[in-house]
mmCIF file of C-alpha atoms in Angstrom:
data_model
loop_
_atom_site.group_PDB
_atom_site.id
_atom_site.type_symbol
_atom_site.label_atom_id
_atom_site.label_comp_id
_atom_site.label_asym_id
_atom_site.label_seq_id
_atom_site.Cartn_x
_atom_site.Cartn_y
_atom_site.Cartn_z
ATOM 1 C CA UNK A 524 188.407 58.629 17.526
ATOM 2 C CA UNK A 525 187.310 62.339 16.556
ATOM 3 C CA UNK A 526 187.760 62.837 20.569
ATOM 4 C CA UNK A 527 191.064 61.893 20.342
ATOM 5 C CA UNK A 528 191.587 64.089 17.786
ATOM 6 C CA UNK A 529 190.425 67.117 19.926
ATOM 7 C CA UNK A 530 192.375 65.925 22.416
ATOM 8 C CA UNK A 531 195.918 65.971 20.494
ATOM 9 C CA UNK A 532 194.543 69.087 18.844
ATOM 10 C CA UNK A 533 193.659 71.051 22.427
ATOM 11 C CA UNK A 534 197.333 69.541 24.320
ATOM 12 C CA UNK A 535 199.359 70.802 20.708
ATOM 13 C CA UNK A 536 197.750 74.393 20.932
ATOM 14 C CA UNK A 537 198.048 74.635 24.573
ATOM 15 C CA UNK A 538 201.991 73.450 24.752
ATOM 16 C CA UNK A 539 202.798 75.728 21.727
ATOM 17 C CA UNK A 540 200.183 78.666 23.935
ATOM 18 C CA UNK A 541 203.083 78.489 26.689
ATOM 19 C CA UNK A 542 206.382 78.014 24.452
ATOM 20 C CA UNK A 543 205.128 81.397 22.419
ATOM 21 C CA UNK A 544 205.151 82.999 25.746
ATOM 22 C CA UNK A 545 209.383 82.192 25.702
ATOM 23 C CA UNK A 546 209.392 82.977 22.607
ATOM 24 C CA UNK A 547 207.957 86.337 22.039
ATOM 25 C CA UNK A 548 209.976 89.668 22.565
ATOM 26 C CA UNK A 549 209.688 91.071 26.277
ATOM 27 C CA UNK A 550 208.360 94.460 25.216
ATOM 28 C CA UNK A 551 205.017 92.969 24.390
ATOM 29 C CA UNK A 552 204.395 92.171 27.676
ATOM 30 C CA UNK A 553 204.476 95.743 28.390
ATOM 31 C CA UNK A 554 201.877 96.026 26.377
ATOM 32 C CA UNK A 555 198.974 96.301 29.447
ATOM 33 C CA UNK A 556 196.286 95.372 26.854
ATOM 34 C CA UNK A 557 197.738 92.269 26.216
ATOM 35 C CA UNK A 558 197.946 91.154 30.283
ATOM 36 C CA UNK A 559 194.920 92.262 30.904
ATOM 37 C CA UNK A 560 192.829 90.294 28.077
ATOM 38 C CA UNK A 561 194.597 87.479 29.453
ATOM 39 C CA UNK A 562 193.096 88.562 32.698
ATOM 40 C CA UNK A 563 189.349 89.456 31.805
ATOM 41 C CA UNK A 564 189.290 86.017 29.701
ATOM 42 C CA UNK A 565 190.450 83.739 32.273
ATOM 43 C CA UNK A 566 187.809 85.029 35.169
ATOM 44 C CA UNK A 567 185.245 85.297 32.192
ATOM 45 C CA UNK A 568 185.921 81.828 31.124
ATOM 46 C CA UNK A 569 186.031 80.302 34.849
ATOM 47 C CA UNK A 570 182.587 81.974 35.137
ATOM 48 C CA UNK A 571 180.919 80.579 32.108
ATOM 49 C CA UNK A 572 182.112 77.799 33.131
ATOM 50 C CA UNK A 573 180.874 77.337 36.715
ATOM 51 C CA UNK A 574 177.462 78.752 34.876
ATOM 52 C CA UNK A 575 177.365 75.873 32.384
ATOM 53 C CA UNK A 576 178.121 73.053 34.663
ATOM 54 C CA UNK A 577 175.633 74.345 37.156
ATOM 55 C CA UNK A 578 172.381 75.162 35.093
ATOM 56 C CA UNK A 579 172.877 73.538 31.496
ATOM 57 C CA UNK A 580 171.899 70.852 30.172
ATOM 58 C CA UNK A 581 172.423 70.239 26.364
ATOM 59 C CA UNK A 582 170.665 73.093 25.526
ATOM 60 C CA UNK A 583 168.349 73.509 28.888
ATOM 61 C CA UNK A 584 168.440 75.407 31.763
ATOM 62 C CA UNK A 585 167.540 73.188 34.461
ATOM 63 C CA UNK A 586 167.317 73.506 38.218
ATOM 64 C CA UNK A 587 168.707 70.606 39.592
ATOM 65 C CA UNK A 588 171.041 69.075 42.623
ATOM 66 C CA UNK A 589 173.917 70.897 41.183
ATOM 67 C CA UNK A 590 172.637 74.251 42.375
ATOM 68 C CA UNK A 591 172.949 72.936 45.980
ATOM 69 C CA UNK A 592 176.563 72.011 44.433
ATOM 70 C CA UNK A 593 177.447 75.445 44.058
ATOM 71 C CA UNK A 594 175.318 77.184 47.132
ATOM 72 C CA UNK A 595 177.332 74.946 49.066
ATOM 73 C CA UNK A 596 180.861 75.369 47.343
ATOM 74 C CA UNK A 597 180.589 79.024 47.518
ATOM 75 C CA UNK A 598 179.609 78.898 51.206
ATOM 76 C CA UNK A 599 183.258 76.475 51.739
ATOM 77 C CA UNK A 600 184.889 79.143 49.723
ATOM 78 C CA UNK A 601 183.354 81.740 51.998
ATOM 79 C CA UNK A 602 184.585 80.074 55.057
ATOM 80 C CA UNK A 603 188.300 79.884 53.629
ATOM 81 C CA UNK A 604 188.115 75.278 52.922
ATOM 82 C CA UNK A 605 191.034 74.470 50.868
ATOM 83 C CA UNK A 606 190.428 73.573 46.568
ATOM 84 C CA UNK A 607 189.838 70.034 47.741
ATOM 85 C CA UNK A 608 187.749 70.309 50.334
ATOM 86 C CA UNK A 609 185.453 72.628 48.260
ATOM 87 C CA UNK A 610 184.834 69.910 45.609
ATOM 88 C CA UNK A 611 184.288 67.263 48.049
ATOM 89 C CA UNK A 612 181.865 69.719 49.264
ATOM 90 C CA UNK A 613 179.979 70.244 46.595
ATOM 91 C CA UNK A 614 179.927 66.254 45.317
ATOM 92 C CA UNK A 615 178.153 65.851 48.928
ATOM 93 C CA UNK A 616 175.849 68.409 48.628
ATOM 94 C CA UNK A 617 174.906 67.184 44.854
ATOM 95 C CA UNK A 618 174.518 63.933 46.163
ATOM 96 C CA UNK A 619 172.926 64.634 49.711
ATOM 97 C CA UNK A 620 169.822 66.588 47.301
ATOM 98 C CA UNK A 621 169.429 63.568 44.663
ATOM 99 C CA UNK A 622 169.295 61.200 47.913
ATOM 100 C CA UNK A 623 166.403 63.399 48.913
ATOM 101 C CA UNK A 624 164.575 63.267 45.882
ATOM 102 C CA UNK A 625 165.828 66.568 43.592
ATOM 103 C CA UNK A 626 166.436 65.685 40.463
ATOM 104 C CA UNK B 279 217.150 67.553 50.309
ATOM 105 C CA UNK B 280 216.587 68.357 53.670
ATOM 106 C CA UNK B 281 219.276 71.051 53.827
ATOM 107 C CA UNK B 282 218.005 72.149 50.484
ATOM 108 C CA UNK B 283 214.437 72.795 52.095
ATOM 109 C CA UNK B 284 215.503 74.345 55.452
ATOM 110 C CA UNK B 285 217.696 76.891 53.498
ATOM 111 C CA UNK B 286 215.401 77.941 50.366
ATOM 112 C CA UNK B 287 212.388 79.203 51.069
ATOM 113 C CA UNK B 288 211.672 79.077 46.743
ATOM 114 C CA UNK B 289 212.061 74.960 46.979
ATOM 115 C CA UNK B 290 210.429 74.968 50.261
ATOM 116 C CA UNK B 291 207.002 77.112 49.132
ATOM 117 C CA UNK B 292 207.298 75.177 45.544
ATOM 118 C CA UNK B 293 207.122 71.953 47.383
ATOM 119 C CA UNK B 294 203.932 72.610 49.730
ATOM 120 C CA UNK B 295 202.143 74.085 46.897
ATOM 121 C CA UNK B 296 203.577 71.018 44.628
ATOM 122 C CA UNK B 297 201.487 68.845 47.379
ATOM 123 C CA UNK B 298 198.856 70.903 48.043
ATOM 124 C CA UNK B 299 198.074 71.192 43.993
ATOM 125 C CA UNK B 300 198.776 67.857 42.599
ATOM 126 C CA UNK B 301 195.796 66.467 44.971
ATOM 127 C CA UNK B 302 193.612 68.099 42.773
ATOM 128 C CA UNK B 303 194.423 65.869 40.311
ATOM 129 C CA UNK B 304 192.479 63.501 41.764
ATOM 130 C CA UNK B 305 189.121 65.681 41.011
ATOM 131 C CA UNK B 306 190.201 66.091 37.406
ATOM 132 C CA UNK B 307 190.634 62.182 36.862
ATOM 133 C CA UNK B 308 187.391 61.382 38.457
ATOM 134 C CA UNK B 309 185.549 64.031 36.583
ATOM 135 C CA UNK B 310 187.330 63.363 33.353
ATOM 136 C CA UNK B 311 186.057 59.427 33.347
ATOM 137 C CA UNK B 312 182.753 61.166 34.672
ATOM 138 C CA UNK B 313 182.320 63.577 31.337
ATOM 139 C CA UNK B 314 183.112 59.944 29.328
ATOM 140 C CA UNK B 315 186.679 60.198 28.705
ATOM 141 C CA UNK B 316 188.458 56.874 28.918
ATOM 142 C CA UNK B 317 191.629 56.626 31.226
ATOM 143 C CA UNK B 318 194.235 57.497 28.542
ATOM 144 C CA UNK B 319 192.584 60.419 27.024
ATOM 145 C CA UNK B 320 192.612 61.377 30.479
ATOM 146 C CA UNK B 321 196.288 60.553 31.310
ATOM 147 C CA UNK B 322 197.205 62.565 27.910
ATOM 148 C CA UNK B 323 195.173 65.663 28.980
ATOM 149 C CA UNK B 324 197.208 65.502 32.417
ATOM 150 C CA UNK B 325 200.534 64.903 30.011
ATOM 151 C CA UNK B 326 200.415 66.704 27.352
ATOM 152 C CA UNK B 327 197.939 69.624 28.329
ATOM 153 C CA UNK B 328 198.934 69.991 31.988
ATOM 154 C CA UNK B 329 196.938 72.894 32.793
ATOM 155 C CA UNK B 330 194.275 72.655 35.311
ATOM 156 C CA UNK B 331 191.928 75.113 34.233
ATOM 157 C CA UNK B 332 192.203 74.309 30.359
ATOM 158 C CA UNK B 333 191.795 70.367 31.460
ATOM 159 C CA UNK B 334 188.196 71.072 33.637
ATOM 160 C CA UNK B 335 187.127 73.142 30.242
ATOM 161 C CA UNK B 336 187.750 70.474 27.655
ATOM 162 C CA UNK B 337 185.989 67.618 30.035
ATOM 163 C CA UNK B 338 183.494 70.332 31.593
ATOM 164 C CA UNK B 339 182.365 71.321 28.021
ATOM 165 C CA UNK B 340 182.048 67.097 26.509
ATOM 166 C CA UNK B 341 180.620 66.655 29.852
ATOM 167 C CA UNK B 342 177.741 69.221 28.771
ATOM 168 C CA UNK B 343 177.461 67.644 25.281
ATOM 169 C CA UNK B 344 179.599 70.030 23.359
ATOM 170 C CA UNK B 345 181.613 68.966 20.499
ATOM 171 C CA UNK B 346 185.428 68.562 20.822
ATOM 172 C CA UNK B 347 186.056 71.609 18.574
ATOM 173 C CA UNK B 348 184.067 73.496 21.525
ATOM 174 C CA UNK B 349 186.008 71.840 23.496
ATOM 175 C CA UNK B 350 189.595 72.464 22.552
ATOM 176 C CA UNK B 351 188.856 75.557 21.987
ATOM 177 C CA UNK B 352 187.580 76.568 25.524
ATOM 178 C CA UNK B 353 190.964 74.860 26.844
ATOM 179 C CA UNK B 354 192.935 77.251 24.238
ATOM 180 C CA UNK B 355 191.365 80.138 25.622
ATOM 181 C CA UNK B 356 192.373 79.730 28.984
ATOM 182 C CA UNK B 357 195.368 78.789 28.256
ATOM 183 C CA UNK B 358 196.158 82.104 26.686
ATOM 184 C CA UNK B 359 197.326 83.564 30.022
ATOM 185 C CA UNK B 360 200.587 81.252 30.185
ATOM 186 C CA UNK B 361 201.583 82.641 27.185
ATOM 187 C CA UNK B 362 201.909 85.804 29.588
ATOM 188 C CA UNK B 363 203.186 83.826 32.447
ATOM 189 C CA UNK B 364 206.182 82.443 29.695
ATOM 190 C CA UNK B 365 206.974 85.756 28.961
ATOM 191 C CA UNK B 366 207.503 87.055 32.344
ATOM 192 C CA UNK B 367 209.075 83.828 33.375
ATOM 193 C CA UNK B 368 211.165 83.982 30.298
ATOM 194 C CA UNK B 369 212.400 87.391 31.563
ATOM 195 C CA UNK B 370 212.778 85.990 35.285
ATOM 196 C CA UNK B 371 214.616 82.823 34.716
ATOM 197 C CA UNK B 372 215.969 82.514 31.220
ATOM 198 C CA UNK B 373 215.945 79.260 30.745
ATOM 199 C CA UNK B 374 218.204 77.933 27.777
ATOM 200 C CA UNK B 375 217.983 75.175 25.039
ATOM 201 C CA UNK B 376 216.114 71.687 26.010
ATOM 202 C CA UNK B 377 215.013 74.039 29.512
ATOM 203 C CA UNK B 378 213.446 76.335 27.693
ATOM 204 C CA UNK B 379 210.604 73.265 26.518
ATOM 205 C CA UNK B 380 210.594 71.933 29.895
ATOM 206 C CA UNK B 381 209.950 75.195 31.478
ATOM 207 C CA UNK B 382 207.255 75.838 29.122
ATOM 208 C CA UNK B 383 205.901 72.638 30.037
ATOM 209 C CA UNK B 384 205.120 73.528 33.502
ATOM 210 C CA UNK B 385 204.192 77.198 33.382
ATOM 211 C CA UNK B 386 201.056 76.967 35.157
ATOM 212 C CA UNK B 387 199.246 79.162 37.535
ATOM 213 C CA UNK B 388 201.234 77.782 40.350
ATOM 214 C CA UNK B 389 204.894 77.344 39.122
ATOM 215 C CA UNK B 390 204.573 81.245 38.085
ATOM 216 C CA UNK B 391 202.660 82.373 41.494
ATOM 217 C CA UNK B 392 206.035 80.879 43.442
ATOM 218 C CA UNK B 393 208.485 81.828 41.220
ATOM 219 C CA UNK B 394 206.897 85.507 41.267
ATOM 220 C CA UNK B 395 206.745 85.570 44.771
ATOM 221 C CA UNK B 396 210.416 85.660 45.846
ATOM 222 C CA UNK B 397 212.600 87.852 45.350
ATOM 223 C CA UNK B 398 216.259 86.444 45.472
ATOM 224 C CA UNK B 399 216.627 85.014 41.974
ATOM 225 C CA UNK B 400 218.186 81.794 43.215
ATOM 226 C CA UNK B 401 215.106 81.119 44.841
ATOM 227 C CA UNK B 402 212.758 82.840 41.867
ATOM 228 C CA UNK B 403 214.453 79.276 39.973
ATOM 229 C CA UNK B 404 214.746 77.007 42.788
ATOM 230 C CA UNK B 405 210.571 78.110 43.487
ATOM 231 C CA UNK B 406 209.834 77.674 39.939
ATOM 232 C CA UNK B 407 211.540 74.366 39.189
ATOM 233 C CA UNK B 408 209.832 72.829 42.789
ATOM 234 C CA UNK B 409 206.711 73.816 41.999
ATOM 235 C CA UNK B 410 206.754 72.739 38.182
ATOM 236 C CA UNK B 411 208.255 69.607 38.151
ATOM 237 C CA UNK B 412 206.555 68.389 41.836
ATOM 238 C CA UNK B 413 202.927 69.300 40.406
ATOM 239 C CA UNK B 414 203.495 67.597 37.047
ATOM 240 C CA UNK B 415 204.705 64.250 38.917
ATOM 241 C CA UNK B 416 201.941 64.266 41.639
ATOM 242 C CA UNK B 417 199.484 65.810 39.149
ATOM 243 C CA UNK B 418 199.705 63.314 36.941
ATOM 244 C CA UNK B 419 200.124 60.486 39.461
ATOM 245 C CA UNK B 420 196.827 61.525 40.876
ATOM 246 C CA UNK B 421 194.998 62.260 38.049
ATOM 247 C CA UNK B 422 195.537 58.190 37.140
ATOM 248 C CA UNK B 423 194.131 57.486 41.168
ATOM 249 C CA UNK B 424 191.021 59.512 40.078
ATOM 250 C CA UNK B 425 190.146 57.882 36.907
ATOM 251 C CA UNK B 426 190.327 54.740 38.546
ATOM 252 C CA UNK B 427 188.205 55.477 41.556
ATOM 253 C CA UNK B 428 185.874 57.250 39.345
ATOM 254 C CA UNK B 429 185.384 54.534 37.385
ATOM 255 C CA UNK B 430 184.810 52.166 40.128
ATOM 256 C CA UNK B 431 182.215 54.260 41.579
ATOM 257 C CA UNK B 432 179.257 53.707 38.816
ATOM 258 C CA UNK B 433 176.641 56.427 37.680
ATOM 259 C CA UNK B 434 178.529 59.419 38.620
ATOM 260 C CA UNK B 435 175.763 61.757 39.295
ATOM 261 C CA UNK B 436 174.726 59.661 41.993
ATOM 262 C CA UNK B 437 177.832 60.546 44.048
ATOM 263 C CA UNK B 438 177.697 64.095 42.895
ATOM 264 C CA UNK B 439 180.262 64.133 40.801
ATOM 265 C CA UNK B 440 178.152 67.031 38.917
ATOM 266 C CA UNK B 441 178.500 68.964 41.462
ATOM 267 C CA UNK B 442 181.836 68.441 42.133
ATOM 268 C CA UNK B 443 182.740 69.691 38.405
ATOM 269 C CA UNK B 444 180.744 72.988 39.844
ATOM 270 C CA UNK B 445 182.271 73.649 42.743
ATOM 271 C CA UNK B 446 185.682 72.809 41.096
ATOM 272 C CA UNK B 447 185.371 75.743 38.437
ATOM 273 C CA UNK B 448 183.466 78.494 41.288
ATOM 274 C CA UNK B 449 187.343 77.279 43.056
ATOM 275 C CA UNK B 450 189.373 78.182 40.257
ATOM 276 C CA UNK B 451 187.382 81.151 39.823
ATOM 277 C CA UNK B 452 186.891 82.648 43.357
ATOM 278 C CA UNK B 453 190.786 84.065 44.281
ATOM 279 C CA UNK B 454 190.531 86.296 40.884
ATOM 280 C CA UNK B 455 187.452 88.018 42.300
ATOM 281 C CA UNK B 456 189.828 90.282 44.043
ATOM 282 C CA UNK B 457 187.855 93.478 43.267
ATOM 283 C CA UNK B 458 184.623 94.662 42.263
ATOM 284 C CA UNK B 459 185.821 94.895 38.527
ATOM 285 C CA UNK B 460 187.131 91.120 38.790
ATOM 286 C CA UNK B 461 183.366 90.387 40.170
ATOM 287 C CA UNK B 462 181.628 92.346 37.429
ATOM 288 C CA UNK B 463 183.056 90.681 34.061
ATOM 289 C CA UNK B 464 182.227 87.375 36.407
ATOM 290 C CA UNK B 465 178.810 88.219 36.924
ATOM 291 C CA UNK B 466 178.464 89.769 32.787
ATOM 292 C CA UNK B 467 180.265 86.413 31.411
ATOM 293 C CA UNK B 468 177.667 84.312 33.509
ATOM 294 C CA UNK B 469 174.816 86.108 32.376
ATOM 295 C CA UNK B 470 175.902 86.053 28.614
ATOM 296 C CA UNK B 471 176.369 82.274 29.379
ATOM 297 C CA UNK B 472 172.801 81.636 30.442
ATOM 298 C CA UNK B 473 171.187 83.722 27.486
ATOM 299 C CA UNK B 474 173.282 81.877 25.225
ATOM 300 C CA UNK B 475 172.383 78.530 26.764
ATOM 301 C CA UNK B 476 168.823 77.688 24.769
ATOM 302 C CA UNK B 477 170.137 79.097 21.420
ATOM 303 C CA UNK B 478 173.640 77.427 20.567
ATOM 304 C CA UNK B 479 174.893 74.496 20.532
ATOM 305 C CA UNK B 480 176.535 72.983 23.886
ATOM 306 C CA UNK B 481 179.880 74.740 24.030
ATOM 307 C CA UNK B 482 179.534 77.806 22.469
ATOM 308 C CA UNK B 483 178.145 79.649 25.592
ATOM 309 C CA UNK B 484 181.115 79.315 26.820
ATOM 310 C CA UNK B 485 182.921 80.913 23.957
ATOM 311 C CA UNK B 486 180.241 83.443 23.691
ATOM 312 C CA UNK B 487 181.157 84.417 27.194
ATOM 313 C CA UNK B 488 185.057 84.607 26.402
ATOM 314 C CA UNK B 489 183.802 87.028 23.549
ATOM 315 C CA UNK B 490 182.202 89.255 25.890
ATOM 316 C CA UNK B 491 185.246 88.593 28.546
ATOM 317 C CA UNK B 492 188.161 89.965 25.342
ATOM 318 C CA UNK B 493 185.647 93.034 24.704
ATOM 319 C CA UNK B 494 185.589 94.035 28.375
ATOM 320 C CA UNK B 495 189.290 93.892 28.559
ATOM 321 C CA UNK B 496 190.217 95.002 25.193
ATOM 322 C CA UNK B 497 187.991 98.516 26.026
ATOM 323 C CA UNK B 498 188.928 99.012 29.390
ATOM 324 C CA UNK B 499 192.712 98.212 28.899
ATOM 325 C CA UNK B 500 193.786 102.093 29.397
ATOM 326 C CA UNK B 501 192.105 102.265 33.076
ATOM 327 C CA UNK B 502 192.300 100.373 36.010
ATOM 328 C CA UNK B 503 195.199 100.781 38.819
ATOM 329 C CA UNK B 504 198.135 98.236 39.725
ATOM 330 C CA UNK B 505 196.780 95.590 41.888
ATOM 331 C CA UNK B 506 193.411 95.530 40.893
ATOM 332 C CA UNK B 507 193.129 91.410 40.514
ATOM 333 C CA UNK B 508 193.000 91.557 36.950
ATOM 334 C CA UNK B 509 196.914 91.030 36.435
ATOM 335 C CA UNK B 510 196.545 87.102 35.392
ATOM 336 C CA UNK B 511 198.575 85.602 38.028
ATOM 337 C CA UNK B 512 197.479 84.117 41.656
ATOM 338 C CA UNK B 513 199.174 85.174 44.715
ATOM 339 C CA UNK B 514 199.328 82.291 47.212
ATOM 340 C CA UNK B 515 201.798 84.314 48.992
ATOM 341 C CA UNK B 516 198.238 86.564 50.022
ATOM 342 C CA UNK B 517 198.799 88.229 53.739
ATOM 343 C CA UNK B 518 196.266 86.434 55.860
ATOM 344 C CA UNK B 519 195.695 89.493 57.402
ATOM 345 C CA UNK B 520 193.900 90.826 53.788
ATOM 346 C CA UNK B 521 193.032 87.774 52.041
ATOM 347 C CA UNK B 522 189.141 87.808 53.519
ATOM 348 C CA UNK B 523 189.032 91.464 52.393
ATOM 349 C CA UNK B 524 188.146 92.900 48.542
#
């Protein structure tokens, strides 16, 4: 029930995120500070959380199958595989290691 | 239709990127039931949130044993840039009374990128509109496919699932690591991450890092030239000639 209630609360604040942008005078978006916050935060954020899914657990670091996950994501990425294609990648590699004994 | 397509090149890109996007909605459902949503709290993140990025945060942080509050909040976050993307669209398009809600509806990443990258403003609407409305049908059509399969597989690390929740965020991350800037608040927002990791709560790494990721761009804000890959949209209009390079 509480996870529901995250839920409702993360879709309200991320609807109302995208009407303020209609909403709020032009000029602001001149402001470069603004647009580039929005810039630093979204690679910072995608970073944390490739980090997170690939080493924590709870509040571990562990070195597990998903490393292979990402070795072998970033190598599809490298070679120019479509968004699909790299996640299919990396569920294969994940699972290819824990077939082979990593944990 | 098929006039429509042969004759706008907006509709046209908005539709191959409509199809080419709302497949990943099939990674999203399967990962969501993975993290222990249900199929309905899944379904409403693909309604009601309908941003990609925000979507793998809330499931990627439950997924790591966060709280929700962790969890919403990391969506918020990075959903802050479509409240940049509304106000250029807002500028680009206009759009008017109940259009206005729609159009904020489907401001994503990708209904902004194809909008942005025409230059007639027929097709700046016609690109925007495709894009939007095709990748919130097929989104959310395959977002209910992926729940179900993902369900029906069983203990999801065994397939890898894990690691597809990985390589999912390094692919949302990897075309903003245009430039050498782009690569260093990635590499600083990583490291902050794994420090944070064995002294917080699940969750708050993350936030930690989007901290460090507001400082970086708050101080640096007066440097930094035009193109840089820091401007918060994606180009999928990239000349294959270049798009290896930086």
């Amino acid at each position: 029930m509480t996870l529901w209630f995250w839920i409702i609360a993360a879709c309200a604040v991320g609807f109302l995120t995208k009407l303020l942008g209609y909403l709020v005078p032009r000029k602001w978006l001149t402001n470069p500070r603004v647009a580039r916050i929005a810039g630093t935060l979204t690679i910072g954020l995608l970073a944390s959380l490739t980090v997170v899914n690939a080493v924590a657990s709870g509040e571990r670091l562990v070195l597990d199958a998903r490393l292979g996950a990402l070795v072998a994501a970033a190598i599809a990425l490298w070679l120019k595989a479509p968004f699909l294609v790299v996640v299919i990648v990396g569920a294969l590699a994940a699972a290819a290691l824990r077939f082979l004994g990593m944990p | 239709m098929s006039l429509l397509l042969r004759d706008s090149p907006g509709a046209r890109a908005g539709l191959s990127i409509a199809l080419a996007t709302g497949l990943y909605g099939i990674s999203f459902g399967a990962l969501s039931v993975a993290s222990g949503l249900n199929i309905w709290q899944t379904s409403v993140l693909s309604l009601l949130l309908f941003s990609g990025g925000s979507q793998f945060a809330f499931v990627g942080v439950i997924a790591g044993g966060g709280t929700g509050l962790a969890a919403a909040s990391a969506a918020a976050l990075l959903g802050i840039r479509n409240a940049v993307y509304g106000m250029q669209l807002n500028a680009l398009l206009n759009p008017r009374g109940w259009r206005r809600v729609v159009a904020a509806q489907v401001t994503i990443d990708e209904s902004l990128a194809t909008s942005t990258g025409q230059s007639d403003p027929v097709e700046q609407r016609r690109g925007f509109w495709v894009a939007g409305v095709g990748i919130f049908i097929l989104w959310n059509l395959f977002t209910i496919v992926g729940a179900l399969v993902g369900n029906a597989l069983g203990d999801p690390k065994q397939w890898g699932l894990d690691g597809a929740a990985v390589a999912a965020f390094l692919a949302l991350l990897w075309p903003r690591l245009r430039s050498r800037e782009a690569g260093a608040i990635a590499i600083a927002c990583a490291v902050a991450t794994v420090v944070a990791v064995p002294f917080v709560p699940p969750g708050v790494p993350i936030l930690v890092a989007a901290v460090v990721a507001a400082l970086i761009g708050f101080f640096q804000s007066s440097r930094g030239p035009e193109g840089e890959g820091l401007e918060p949209d994606l180009d999928p209009y990239r000349d294959p000639e270049t798009a290896g390079e930086s």
